[in-house]
Every structure is written in C-alpha cells, then in structure tokens.
PDB file of C-alpha atoms in Angstrom:
ATOM      1  CA  MET I   1     -13.352 -22.247 114.715  1.00  0.00           C
ATOM      2  CA  MET I   2     -11.236 -19.144 115.563  1.00  0.00           C
ATOM      3  CA  MET I   3      -8.237 -21.258 115.850  1.00  0.00           C
ATOM      4  CA  TYR I   4      -9.243 -22.279 111.783  1.00  0.00           C
ATOM      5  CA  VAL I   5      -9.602 -18.658 110.786  1.00  0.00           C
ATOM      6  CA  LYS I   6      -6.295 -17.454 112.307  1.00  0.00           C
ATOM      7  CA  PRO I   7      -4.132 -19.692 110.280  1.00  0.00           C
ATOM      8  CA  ARG I   8      -6.041 -19.089 106.895  1.00  0.00           C
ATOM      9  CA  ILE I   9      -5.571 -15.365 107.192  1.00  0.00           C
ATOM     10  CA  VAL I  10      -1.665 -15.776 107.988  1.00  0.00           C
ATOM     11  CA  CYS I  11      -1.502 -18.394 105.224  1.00  0.00           C
ATOM     12  CA  LEU I  12      -3.811 -15.804 103.036  1.00  0.00           C
ATOM     13  CA  THR I  13      -1.177 -13.015 104.063  1.00  0.00           C
ATOM     14  CA  ILE I  14       2.152 -14.575 103.038  1.00  0.00           C
ATOM     15  CA  LEU I  15       0.682 -15.715  99.239  1.00  0.00           C
ATOM     16  CA  ILE I  16      -0.710 -11.948  98.444  1.00  0.00           C
ATOM     17  CA  GLY I  17       2.994 -10.984  99.983  1.00  0.00           C
ATOM     18  CA  LEU I  18       4.424 -13.186  97.551  1.00  0.00           C
ATOM     19  CA  ILE I  19       2.566 -12.379  94.441  1.00  0.00           C
ATOM     20  CA  THR I  20       3.391  -9.167  95.026  1.00  0.00           C
ATOM     21  CA  HIS I  21       6.730  -9.690  95.365  1.00  0.00           C
ATOM     22  CA  PHE I  22       7.155 -11.965  92.173  1.00  0.00           C
ATOM     23  CA  GLY I  23       5.072  -9.507  90.440  1.00  0.00           C
ATOM     24  CA  THR I  24       7.558  -6.863  91.327  1.00  0.00           C
ATOM     25  CA  ALA I  25      10.721  -8.662  90.663  1.00  0.00           C
ATOM     26  CA  GLN I  26       9.208  -8.806  87.307  1.00  0.00           C
ATOM     27  CA  ILE I  27       8.997  -5.361  86.374  1.00  0.00           C
ATOM     28  CA  PRO I  28      12.790  -5.098  85.446  1.00  0.00           C
ATOM     29  CA  VAL I  29      13.430  -8.189  83.658  1.00  0.00           C
ATOM     30  CA  THR I  30      10.639  -6.264  81.052  1.00  0.00           C
ATOM     31  CA  ASP I  31      12.171  -3.326  80.971  1.00  0.00           C
ATOM     32  CA  VAL I  32      15.272  -5.047  79.930  1.00  0.00           C
ATOM     33  CA  ALA I  33      13.454  -6.484  77.517  1.00  0.00           C
ATOM     34  CA  ALA I  34      11.872  -3.141  75.725  1.00  0.00           C
ATOM     35  CA  ASN I  35      15.062  -1.723  76.193  1.00  0.00           C
ATOM     36  CA  ALA I  36      17.104  -4.412  74.809  1.00  0.00           C
ATOM     37  CA  GLN I  37      14.288  -3.717  71.337  1.00  0.00           C
ATOM     38  CA  LEU I  38      14.763  -0.262  71.637  1.00  0.00           C
ATOM     39  CA  VAL I  39      18.582  -1.026  71.455  1.00  0.00           C
ATOM     40  CA  LEU I  40      18.458  -2.823  67.910  1.00  0.00           C
ATOM     41  CA  LEU I  41      15.591  -0.676  66.423  1.00  0.00           C
ATOM     42  CA  ASN I  42      17.339   2.397  67.861  1.00  0.00           C
ATOM     43  CA  GLN I  43      20.647  -0.016  65.894  1.00  0.00           C
ATOM     44  CA  ASN I  44      18.317  -0.953  62.563  1.00  0.00           C
ATOM     45  CA  VAL I  45      17.234   3.097  61.762  1.00  0.00           C
ATOM     46  CA  ALA I  46      20.556   3.890  62.643  1.00  0.00           C
ATOM     47  CA  THR I  47      21.564   1.164  59.831  1.00  0.00           C
ATOM     48  CA  LEU I  48      18.336   2.485  57.794  1.00  0.00           C
ATOM     49  CA  ASN I  49      19.709   6.291  57.175  1.00  0.00           C
ATOM     50  CA  SER I  50      22.677   4.584  56.219  1.00  0.00           C
ATOM     51  CA  GLN I  51      21.042   2.850  53.660  1.00  0.00           C
ATOM     52  CA  LEU I  52      19.220   6.015  52.449  1.00  0.00           C
ATOM     53  CA  VAL I  53      22.235   7.913  52.503  1.00  0.00           C
ATOM     54  CA  THR I  54      24.037   6.350  50.447  1.00  0.00           C
ATOM     55  CA  LEU I  55      20.853   5.467  48.511  1.00  0.00           C
ATOM     56  CA  ASN I  56      20.537   9.596  47.598  1.00  0.00           C
ATOM     57  CA  SER I  57      24.101   9.350  47.365  1.00  0.00           C
ATOM     58  CA  THR I  58      24.066   6.938  44.320  1.00  0.00           C
ATOM     59  CA  MET I  59      20.736   8.584  42.801  1.00  0.00           C
ATOM     60  CA  GLY I  60      22.666  11.611  43.000  1.00  0.00           C
ATOM     61  CA  LYS I  61      24.838  10.534  41.124  1.00  0.00           C
ATOM     62  CA  LEU I  62      23.191   8.684  38.880  1.00  0.00           C
ATOM     63  CA  LEU I  63      21.031  11.579  37.777  1.00  0.00           C
ATOM     64  CA  ALA I  64      23.962  13.552  37.443  1.00  0.00           C
ATOM     65  CA  GLN I  65      25.414  11.079  34.780  1.00  0.00           C
ATOM     66  CA  MET I  66      21.818  11.159  33.447  1.00  0.00           C
ATOM     67  CA  GLU I  67      22.026  14.299  32.362  1.00  0.00           C
ATOM     68  CA  ARG I  68      25.384  14.104  30.868  1.00  0.00           C
ATOM     69  CA  ASN I  69      24.493  11.723  29.310  1.00  0.00           C
ATOM     70  CA  VAL I  70      21.771  13.997  27.784  1.00  0.00           C
ATOM     71  CA  THR I  71      23.723  16.207  26.988  1.00  0.00           C
ATOM     72  CA  ALA I  72      26.215  13.886  25.041  1.00  0.00           C
ATOM     73  CA  ASN I  73      23.187  12.913  23.152  1.00  0.00           C
ATOM     74  CA  SER I  74      21.824  16.186  21.943  1.00  0.00           C
ATOM     75  CA  SER I  75      25.611  17.089  21.158  1.00  0.00           C
ATOM     76  CA  ALA I  76      25.927  14.441  19.492  1.00  0.00           C
ATOM     77  CA  SER I  77      22.560  14.444  17.765  1.00  0.00           C
ATOM     78  CA  LYS I  78      23.769  17.963  17.060  1.00  0.00           C
ATOM     79  CA  ILE I  79      27.002  16.950  15.340  1.00  0.00           C
ATOM     80  CA  LEU I  80      25.323  13.900  13.391  1.00  0.00           C
ATOM     81  CA  SER I  81      22.326  16.773  12.181  1.00  0.00           C
ATOM     82  CA  GLN I  82      25.510  18.874  10.534  1.00  0.00           C
ATOM     83  CA  ASP I  83      27.024  15.866   8.985  1.00  0.00           C
ATOM     84  CA  LEU I  84      24.050  14.432   7.219  1.00  0.00           C
ATOM     85  CA  THR I  85      23.583  17.840   6.497  1.00  0.00           C
ATOM     86  CA  ALA I  86      26.735  18.280   4.442  1.00  0.00           C
ATOM     87  CA  LYS I  87      26.894  15.128   2.941  1.00  0.00           C
ATOM     88  CA  ARG I  88      23.701  16.203   1.417  1.00  0.00           C
ATOM     89  CA  THR I  89      25.024  18.882   0.542  1.00  0.00           C
ATOM     90  CA  PRO I  90      27.534  18.702  -2.744  1.00  0.00           C
ATOM     91  CA  ALA I  91      30.594  20.958  -1.491  1.00  0.00           C
ATOM     92  CA  SER I  92      31.586  23.994  -3.743  1.00  0.00           C
ATOM     93  CA  TYR I  93      34.471  22.470  -4.012  1.00  0.00           C
ATOM     94  CA  VAL I  94      32.778  19.678  -5.878  1.00  0.00           C
ATOM     95  CA  LEU I  95      30.670  21.764  -8.467  1.00  0.00           C
ATOM     96  CA  GLY I  96      33.481  23.913  -8.875  1.00  0.00           C
ATOM     97  CA  SER I  97      36.145  20.694  -9.650  1.00  0.00           C
ATOM     98  CA  PRO I  98      38.225  20.029 -12.320  1.00  0.00           C
ATOM     99  CA  GLU I  99      36.279  16.197 -13.072  1.00  0.00           C
ATOM    100  CA  MET I 100      33.149  18.502 -13.393  1.00  0.00           C
ATOM    101  CA  ASN I 101      35.175  20.738 -16.308  1.00  0.00           C
ATOM    102  CA  GLU I 102      36.853  17.363 -17.147  1.00  0.00           C
ATOM    103  CA  LEU I 103      33.120  16.217 -17.035  1.00  0.00           C
ATOM    104  CA  TYR I 104      31.728  19.028 -19.567  1.00  0.00           C
ATOM    105  CA  GLU I 105      34.788  19.241 -21.780  1.00  0.00           C
ATOM    106  CA  THR I 106      34.952  14.978 -22.851  1.00  0.00           C
ATOM    107  CA  LYS I 107      31.337  15.213 -24.241  1.00  0.00           C
ATOM    108  CA  ASP I 108      31.938  18.882 -26.300  1.00  0.00           C
ATOM    109  CA  LYS I 109      35.400  16.424 -27.351  1.00  0.00           C
ATOM    110  CA  ILE I 110      33.038  12.992 -27.962  1.00  0.00           C
ATOM    111  CA  VAL I 111      30.637  14.999 -29.742  1.00  0.00           C
ATOM    112  CA  GLU I 112      33.014  16.630 -31.662  1.00  0.00           C
ATOM    113  CA  ALA I 113      34.311  13.689 -32.546  1.00  0.00           C
ATOM    114  CA  TYR I 114      31.292  11.892 -33.316  1.00  0.00           C
ATOM    115  CA  LYS I 115      30.374  15.021 -35.948  1.00  0.00           C
ATOM    116  CA  GLY I 116      33.816  14.676 -37.474  1.00  0.00           C
ATOM    117  CA  THR I 117      33.637  10.783 -38.111  1.00  0.00           C
ATOM    118  CA  GLN I 118      29.360  11.577 -39.267  1.00  0.00           C
ATOM    119  CA  LYS I 119      30.985  13.479 -41.343  1.00  0.00           C
ATOM    120  CA  ASN I 120      33.669  11.764 -43.517  1.00  0.00           C
ATOM    121  CA  LEU I 121      31.455   8.494 -43.574  1.00  0.00           C
ATOM    122  CA  ARG I 122      29.325  10.445 -45.975  1.00  0.00           C
ATOM    123  CA  ALA I 123      32.410  11.590 -48.170  1.00  0.00           C
ATOM    124  CA  PHE I 124      34.313   8.206 -47.473  1.00  0.00           C
ATOM    125  CA  SER I 125      33.456   6.778 -51.559  1.00  0.00           C
ATOM    126  CA  ASN I 126      35.600   3.597 -50.559  1.00  0.00           C
ATOM    127  CA  LEU I 127      33.951   1.902 -47.646  1.00  0.00           C
ATOM    128  CA  GLU I 128      31.581  -0.696 -47.995  1.00  0.00           C
ATOM    129  CA  LYS I 129      28.150  -0.593 -46.592  1.00  0.00           C
ATOM    130  CA  VAL I 130      28.676  -3.161 -44.408  1.00  0.00           C
ATOM    131  CA  GLU I 131      31.080  -0.973 -42.990  1.00  0.00           C
ATOM    132  CA  LYS I 132      29.642   2.530 -42.711  1.00  0.00           C
ATOM    133  CA  GLN I 133      26.554   0.676 -41.066  1.00  0.00           C
ATOM    134  CA  ARG I 134      28.578  -1.288 -38.863  1.00  0.00           C
ATOM    135  CA  ALA I 135      30.343   2.507 -37.984  1.00  0.00           C
ATOM    136  CA  THR I 136      26.767   3.529 -37.713  1.00  0.00           C
ATOM    137  CA  GLU I 137      26.059   1.594 -35.200  1.00  0.00           C
ATOM    138  CA  ILE I 138      28.804   2.273 -33.290  1.00  0.00           C
ATOM    139  CA  LEU I 139      28.811   5.481 -33.279  1.00  0.00           C
ATOM    140  CA  ALA I 140      24.593   5.971 -32.180  1.00  0.00           C
ATOM    141  CA  ASP I 141      26.044   3.488 -29.465  1.00  0.00           C
ATOM    142  CA  ALA I 142      28.513   5.401 -28.483  1.00  0.00           C
ATOM    143  CA  LEU I 143      26.162   9.266 -28.408  1.00  0.00           C
ATOM    144  CA  LEU I 144      24.249   7.213 -26.094  1.00  0.00           C
ATOM    145  CA  GLN I 145      27.095   6.213 -23.588  1.00  0.00           C
ATOM    146  CA  VAL I 146      27.752   9.540 -23.205  1.00  0.00           C
ATOM    147  CA  SER I 147      24.520  11.014 -22.460  1.00  0.00           C
ATOM    148  CA  SER I 148      23.417   9.054 -20.082  1.00  0.00           C
ATOM    149  CA  LEU I 149      26.932   9.237 -18.198  1.00  0.00           C
ATOM    150  CA  VAL I 150      27.062  12.768 -18.268  1.00  0.00           C
ATOM    151  CA  SER I 151      23.816  12.864 -16.825  1.00  0.00           C
ATOM    152  CA  GLN I 152      25.412  10.202 -13.857  1.00  0.00           C
ATOM    153  CA  GLY I 153      27.860  13.028 -13.438  1.00  0.00           C
ATOM    154  CA  SER I 154      25.475  15.170 -12.745  1.00  0.00           C
ATOM    155  CA  GLN I 155      23.473  13.714 -11.343  1.00  0.00           C
ATOM    156  CA  ILE I 156      26.855  13.389  -8.308  1.00  0.00           C
ATOM    157  CA  ALA I 157      27.972  16.255  -8.632  1.00  0.00           C
ATOM    158  CA  THR I 158      24.314  17.695  -7.256  1.00  0.00           C
ATOM    159  CA  THR I 159      22.258  14.944  -5.751  1.00  0.00           C
ATOM    160  CA  GLY I 160      20.895  15.375  -1.791  1.00  0.00           C
ATOM    161  CA  GLU I 161      21.504  11.747  -1.323  1.00  0.00           C
ATOM    162  CA  ILE I 162      23.974  11.149   1.935  1.00  0.00           C
ATOM    163  CA  ILE I 163      27.522  10.989   0.134  1.00  0.00           C
ATOM    164  CA  GLU I 164      30.819  12.048   1.374  1.00  0.00           C
ATOM    165  CA  SER I 165      32.091  14.931  -0.792  1.00  0.00           C
ATOM    166  CA  ALA I 166      35.552  12.670  -2.074  1.00  0.00           C
ATOM    167  CA  ASP I 167      33.148   9.751  -2.227  1.00  0.00           C
ATOM    168  CA  ARG I 168      31.879  12.271  -5.328  1.00  0.00           C
ATOM    169  CA  LEU I 169      34.179  12.981  -7.164  1.00  0.00           C
ATOM    170  CA  SER I 170      35.705   9.433  -7.103  1.00  0.00           C
ATOM    171  CA  ALA I 171      32.945   8.346  -8.561  1.00  0.00           C
ATOM    172  CA  LEU I 172      33.258  11.450 -11.295  1.00  0.00           C
ATOM    173  CA  ARG I 173      36.513  10.389 -11.767  1.00  0.00           C
ATOM    174  CA  SER I 174      34.624   6.762 -12.765  1.00  0.00           C
ATOM    175  CA  ILE I 175      32.631   8.095 -14.716  1.00  0.00           C
ATOM    176  CA  LEU I 176      35.364  10.186 -16.687  1.00  0.00           C
ATOM    177  CA  ASP I 177      37.119   7.195 -17.413  1.00  0.00           C
ATOM    178  CA  LYS I 178      34.483   5.403 -19.199  1.00  0.00           C
ATOM    179  CA  MET I 179      34.080   9.019 -21.067  1.00  0.00           C
ATOM    180  CA  ASP I 180      37.482   8.670 -22.235  1.00  0.00           C
ATOM    181  CA  SER I 181      36.651   5.105 -22.847  1.00  0.00           C
ATOM    182  CA  VAL I 182      33.646   6.304 -25.595  1.00  0.00           C
ATOM    183  CA  LEU I 183      35.290   8.937 -26.321  1.00  0.00           C
ATOM    184  CA  GLU I 184      38.880   6.552 -27.509  1.00  0.00           C
ATOM    185  CA  ALA I 185      36.695   3.680 -29.037  1.00  0.00           C
ATOM    186  CA  ILE I 186      35.269   6.979 -32.076  1.00  0.00           C
ATOM    187  CA  ILE I 187      38.415   7.939 -32.398  1.00  0.00           C
ATOM    188  CA  GLU I 188      39.273   4.342 -33.591  1.00  0.00           C
ATOM    189  CA  VAL I 189      36.635   3.996 -35.502  1.00  0.00           C
ATOM    190  CA  ASN I 190      37.300   7.042 -37.576  1.00  0.00           C
ATOM    191  CA  THR I 191      41.163   6.479 -38.112  1.00  0.00           C
ATOM    192  CA  SER I 192      40.138   2.811 -39.293  1.00  0.00           C
ATOM    193  CA  LEU I 193      37.866   4.354 -41.480  1.00  0.00           C
ATOM    194  CA  LEU I 194      39.765   6.389 -42.845  1.00  0.00           C
ATOM    195  CA  GLN I 195      42.833   4.015 -43.321  1.00  0.00           C
ATOM    196  CA  LYS I 196      40.513   1.552 -44.774  1.00  0.00           C
ATOM    197  CA  ASN I 197      39.074   4.407 -47.340  1.00  0.00           C
ATOM    198  CA  GLU I 198      42.821   5.727 -48.124  1.00  0.00           C
ATOM    199  CA  HIS I 199      44.149   1.800 -48.977  1.00  0.00           C
ATOM    200  CA  ARG I 200      41.393   1.247 -51.295  1.00  0.00           C
ATOM    201  CA  LYS I 201      41.948   4.387 -53.124  1.00  0.00           C
ATOM    202  CA  ALA I 202      45.147   3.980 -53.310  1.00  0.00           C
ATOM    203  CA  VAL I 203      44.882   0.376 -55.160  1.00  0.00           C
ATOM    204  CA  TYR I 204      42.357   2.330 -57.093  1.00  0.00           C
ATOM    205  CA  SER I 205      44.073   4.243 -58.260  1.00  0.00           C
ATOM    206  CA  LEU I 206      47.083   2.390 -59.038  1.00  0.00           C
ATOM    207  CA  ILE I 207      44.660  -0.199 -60.743  1.00  0.00           C
ATOM    208  CA  LYS I 208      43.719   2.899 -63.540  1.00  0.00           C
ATOM    209  CA  THR I 209      46.881   3.682 -64.030  1.00  0.00           C
ATOM    210  CA  ASN I 210      48.351   0.060 -64.299  1.00  0.00           C
TER     211      ASN I 210
END
C-alpha cells in the first residue's frame, strides 16, 4: 500500500512543479505584450497630441481670418453706405451747374417765344383760319412739353434715388437738347407765319395797286 502512495506523491510533486514552472514562465510574455501595448498607446497619444496642435493652429488661423473678414466686411459696408448716401444726395455742383441754369433759361426763352408767336397770331391779318388753328395746336403742345421737361430736370437734379452726379448731369443735358428742339419748333412756326403773312400782304397790296 505504501509503495503505491509514494509514487503518486512524487508524481503530484512533479506535476505541481511543472505547473509552477510554466506559470512563472508566462509572466514575462504577458509583461512584454503589455509593454508593447503601452508603447503603441503612447505613440497614438503622441500622434493625437500632434494632430491637436495642428488643429489648434489651424483654428487659430481660421479665427484670425474670420476676424479680418468681419473687419473688412464692416469697412466695405460702411463705404457702401457712404457711397449710396452720396448717390442719393445730389452734389452741390449739380444743383449749381450750368445745365441747371440753362434749364431755366431755356424755359424762359420758350415761354417768351410762345407769347411772341401768340401775339403775332392775333396781329397777322393775312393768315387763313386753318393756319392759325394749326399754329395754336403746335404752341399748346410745345408749352406742355416744356412744362414736363422742366419738371423732369428738377426731379433728376434733386431726387433721392441712387444716381451718380455725372449721370444726373448727363440726363439734364438730354433734357436740354429736347427743350432746344421745342424752342426751334416755336421759332419755325413763328417764322413761317410771318413769311406767309408778309407774302400775302405784299400780294394784296400789289393787287390793289394794279
């Protein structure tokens, strides 16, 4: 009985020793793996830190650029506002320009020519009724035109709409050209009436003489 027990004890002792040996041998392997993981983790953290530094730098540049953009936009908005205000406010040289003076001077000339032609219509006795009627219609139309043109010129010079001063003067010059045409039309009517009246007067005088 003792012979069988002793070999079992010996075997058990050997088995325990082997287990202890293998268990002890695995510890360094586990430490190496853990260390490798720690090294890899440290590398990842280092990489992440580098990326964060780059990101912070990029964000800093972006914020600085945004601040510059805000400042630039604010300045541009201010300049635009000033420019629009200037365009809405006619410059003093527009209101006191030769074009504005000429506008009212031409209006006075047209009114004077209109009155003179109307006076001749009443005075000329050798004109036909249809001729007088046609001349009266032309004069009335001319008076309406000049009234409208003067109103347009005044509106362009003083309006609060967004118009460049140079464009205001250009528009005034265009109106003046139209007013000159109206004045020429009245003068032509008056000249035509005068010529017809004088021609017929001479013819009637010649007839009476003969």
